[in-house]
Coordinates of C-alpha atoms and ligand atoms in Angstrom, one line a residue:
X10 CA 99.5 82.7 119.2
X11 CA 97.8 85.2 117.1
X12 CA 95.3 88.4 117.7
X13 CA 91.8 86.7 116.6
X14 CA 89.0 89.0 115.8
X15 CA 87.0 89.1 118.4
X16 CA 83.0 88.3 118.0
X17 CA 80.0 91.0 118.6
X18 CA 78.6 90.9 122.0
X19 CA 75.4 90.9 120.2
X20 CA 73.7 89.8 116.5
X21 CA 74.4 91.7 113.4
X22 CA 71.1 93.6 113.4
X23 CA 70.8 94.2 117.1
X24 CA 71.2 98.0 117.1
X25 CA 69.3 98.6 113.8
X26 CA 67.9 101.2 113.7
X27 CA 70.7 103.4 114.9
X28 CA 73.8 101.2 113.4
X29 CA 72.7 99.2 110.5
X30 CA 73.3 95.6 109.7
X31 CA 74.9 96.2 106.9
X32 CA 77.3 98.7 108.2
X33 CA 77.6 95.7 111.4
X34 CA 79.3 93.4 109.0
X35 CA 81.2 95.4 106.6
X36 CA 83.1 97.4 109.8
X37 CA 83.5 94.0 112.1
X38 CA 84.0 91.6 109.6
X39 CA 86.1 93.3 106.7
X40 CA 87.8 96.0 108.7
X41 CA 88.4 95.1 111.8
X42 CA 89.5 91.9 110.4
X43 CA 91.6 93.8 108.2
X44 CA 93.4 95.3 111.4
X45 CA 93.9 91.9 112.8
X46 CA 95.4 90.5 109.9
X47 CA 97.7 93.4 109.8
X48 CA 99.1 93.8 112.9
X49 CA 99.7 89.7 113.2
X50 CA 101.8 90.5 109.9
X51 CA 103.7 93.1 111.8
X52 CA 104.6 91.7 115.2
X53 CA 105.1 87.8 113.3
X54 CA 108.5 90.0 112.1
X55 CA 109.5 90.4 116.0
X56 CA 108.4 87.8 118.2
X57 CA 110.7 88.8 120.7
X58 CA 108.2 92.1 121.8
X59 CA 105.0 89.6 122.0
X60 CA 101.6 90.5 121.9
X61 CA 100.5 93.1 124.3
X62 CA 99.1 95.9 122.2
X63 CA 97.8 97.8 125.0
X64 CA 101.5 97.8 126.8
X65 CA 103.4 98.1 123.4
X66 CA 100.9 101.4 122.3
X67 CA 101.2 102.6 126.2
X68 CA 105.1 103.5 125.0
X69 CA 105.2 103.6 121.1
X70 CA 109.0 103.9 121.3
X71 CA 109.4 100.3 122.7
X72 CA 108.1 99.1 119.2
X73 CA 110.9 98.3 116.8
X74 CA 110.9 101.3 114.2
X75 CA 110.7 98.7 110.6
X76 CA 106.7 97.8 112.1
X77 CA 105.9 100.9 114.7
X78 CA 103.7 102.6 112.6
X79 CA 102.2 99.4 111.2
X80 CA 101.2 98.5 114.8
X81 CA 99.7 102.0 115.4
X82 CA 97.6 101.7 112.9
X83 CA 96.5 98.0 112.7
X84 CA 97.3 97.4 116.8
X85 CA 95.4 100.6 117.5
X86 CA 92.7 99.9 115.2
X87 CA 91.9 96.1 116.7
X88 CA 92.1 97.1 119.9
X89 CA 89.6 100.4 119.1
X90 CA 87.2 98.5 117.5
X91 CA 87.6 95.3 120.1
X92 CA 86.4 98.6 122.8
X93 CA 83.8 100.0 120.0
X94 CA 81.7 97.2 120.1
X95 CA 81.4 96.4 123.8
X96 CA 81.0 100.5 124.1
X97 CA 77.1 99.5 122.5
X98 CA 74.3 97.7 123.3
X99 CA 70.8 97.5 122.1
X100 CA 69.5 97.5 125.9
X101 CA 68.6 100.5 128.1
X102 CA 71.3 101.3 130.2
X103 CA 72.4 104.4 132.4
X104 CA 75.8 106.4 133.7
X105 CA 76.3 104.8 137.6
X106 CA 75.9 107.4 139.9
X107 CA 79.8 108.0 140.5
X108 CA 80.1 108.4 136.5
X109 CA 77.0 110.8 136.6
X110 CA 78.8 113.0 139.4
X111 CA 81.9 113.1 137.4
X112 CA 80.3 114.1 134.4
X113 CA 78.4 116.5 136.1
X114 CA 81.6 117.9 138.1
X115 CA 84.0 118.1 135.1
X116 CA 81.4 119.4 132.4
X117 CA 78.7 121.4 134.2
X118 CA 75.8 118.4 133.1
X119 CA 75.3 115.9 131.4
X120 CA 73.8 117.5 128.4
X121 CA 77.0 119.9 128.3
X122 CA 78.9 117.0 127.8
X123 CA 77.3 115.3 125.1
X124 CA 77.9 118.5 123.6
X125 CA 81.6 118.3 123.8
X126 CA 81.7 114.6 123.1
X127 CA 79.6 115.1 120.0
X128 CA 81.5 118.7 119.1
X129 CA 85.2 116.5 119.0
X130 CA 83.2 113.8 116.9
X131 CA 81.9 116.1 114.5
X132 CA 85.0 118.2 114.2
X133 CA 87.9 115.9 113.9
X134 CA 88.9 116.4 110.4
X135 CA 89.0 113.3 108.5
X136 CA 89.4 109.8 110.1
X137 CA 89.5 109.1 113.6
X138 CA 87.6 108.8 117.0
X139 CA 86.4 111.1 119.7
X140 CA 86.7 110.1 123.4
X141 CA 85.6 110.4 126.8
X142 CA 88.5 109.4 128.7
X143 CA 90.4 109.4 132.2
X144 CA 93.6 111.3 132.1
X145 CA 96.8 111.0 134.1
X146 CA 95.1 113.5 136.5
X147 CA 92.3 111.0 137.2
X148 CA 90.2 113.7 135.5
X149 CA 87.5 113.3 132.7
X150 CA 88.6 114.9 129.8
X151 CA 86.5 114.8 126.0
X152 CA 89.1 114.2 123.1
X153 CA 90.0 112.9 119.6
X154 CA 92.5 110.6 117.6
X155 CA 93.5 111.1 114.5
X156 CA 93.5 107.8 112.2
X157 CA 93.4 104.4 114.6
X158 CA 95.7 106.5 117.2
X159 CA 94.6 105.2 120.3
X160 CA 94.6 107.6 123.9
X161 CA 96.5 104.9 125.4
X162 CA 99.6 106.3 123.6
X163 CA 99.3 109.5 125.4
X164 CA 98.9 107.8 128.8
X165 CA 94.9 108.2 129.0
X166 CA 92.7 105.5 129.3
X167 CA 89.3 105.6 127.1
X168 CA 86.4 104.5 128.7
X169 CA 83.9 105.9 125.7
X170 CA 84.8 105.8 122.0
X171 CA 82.8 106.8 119.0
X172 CA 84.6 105.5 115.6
X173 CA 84.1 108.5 113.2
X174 CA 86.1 107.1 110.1
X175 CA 83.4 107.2 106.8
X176 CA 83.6 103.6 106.9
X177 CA 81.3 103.6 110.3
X178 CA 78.1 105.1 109.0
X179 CA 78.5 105.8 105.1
X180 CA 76.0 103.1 104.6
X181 CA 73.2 104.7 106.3
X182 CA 74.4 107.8 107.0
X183 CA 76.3 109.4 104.0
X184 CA 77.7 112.5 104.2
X185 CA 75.8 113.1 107.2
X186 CA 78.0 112.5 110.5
X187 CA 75.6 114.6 113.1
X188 CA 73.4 112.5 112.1
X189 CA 75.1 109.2 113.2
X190 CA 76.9 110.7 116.3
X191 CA 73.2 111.2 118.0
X192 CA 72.0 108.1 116.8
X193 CA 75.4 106.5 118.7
X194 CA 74.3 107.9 122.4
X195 CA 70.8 105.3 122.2
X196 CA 73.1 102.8 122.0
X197 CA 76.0 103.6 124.2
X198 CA 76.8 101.0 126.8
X199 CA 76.7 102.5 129.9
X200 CA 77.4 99.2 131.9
X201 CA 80.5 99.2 130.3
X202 CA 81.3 102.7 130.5
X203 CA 81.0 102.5 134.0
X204 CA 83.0 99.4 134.4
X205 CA 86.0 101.3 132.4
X206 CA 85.5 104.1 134.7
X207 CA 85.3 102.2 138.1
X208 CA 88.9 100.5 137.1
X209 CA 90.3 103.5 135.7
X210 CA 89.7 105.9 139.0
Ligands
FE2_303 FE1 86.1 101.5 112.2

């Protein structure tokens, strides 16, 4: 057995005109291939600690140290991306009315989170992702990753992720990140937001 890359919930061009079909293929078929090829390469060296990326990142230490940082990377970055493209959808969809009381409890509104989720997006420096996640509190909490590092590894679980490596919207976008962070909240899926956040509570 071997991590496959898994295919879009949806076509190619299904999000234009917020995500671009372009950018669809280049960052699903090219990169997140990339990851998968990767971390296969790594964990083929030690059978013996299988295939559970989500259980091996959970405890970074259990991962022999000649591949750890190779599954980090590539293991963090397949399983970010698998999450990133369920995280959309081109349909209208809205926060459940649990998420929507959470939100509202742990930021003030909803608008005052947007404002922190898009705040961590726009101000993580370099590569990475920002997060809306459940801590080990059970508590909401807006973050960011550096490089594929995934929340998991510091015992959160991330129920909304927005990829902010250059590679996500230098197509369309260019320089111009603001720009594709708002264009990311009209196609956030909210089903699956509130799915994450349902089995994370
Ligand atoms: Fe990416």
């Amino acid at each position: 057995m071997a991590i496959i890359l898994p295919e879009l919930p949806y076509a190619y061009d299904a999000l234009e005109p917020y995500i671009d079909e372009e950018t669809m293929h280049l960052h699903h078929d090219k990169h997140h291939q990339t990851y998968v090829n990767n971390v296969n390469a790594a964990l083929e060296k030690h059978p013996e600690i299988g295939e559970d990326l989500e259980s091996l990142l959970a405890d970074v230490e259990s991962i022999p140290a000649d591949i750890r940082q190779a599954v980090i990377n590539n293991g963090g970055g397949h399983l970010n991306h698998a999450l990133f493209w369920e995280l959309m959808t081109p349909e209208q969809t809205a926060p459940s009315a649990e998420l929507a009381a959470a939100i509202d409890a742990t930021f003030g509104s909803f608008e005052d989170f947007k404002a922190a989720f898009k705040a961590a997006a726009t101000t993580r420096f370099g590569s990475g992702w920002a997060w809306l996640v459940v801590n080990k509190e059970g508590k909401l909490e807006v973050t960011s990753t550096a490089n594929q590092d995934t929340p998991i590894s510091e015992g959160k679980t991330p129920i909304l992720g927005l990829d902010v490596w250059e590679h996500a919207y230098y197509v369309k976008y260019r320089n111009v990140r603001p720009d594709y962070i708002k264009a990311f909240f009209s196609v956030i899926n909210w089903n699956k937001v509130n799915e994450l956040f349902a089995a994370a509570k």
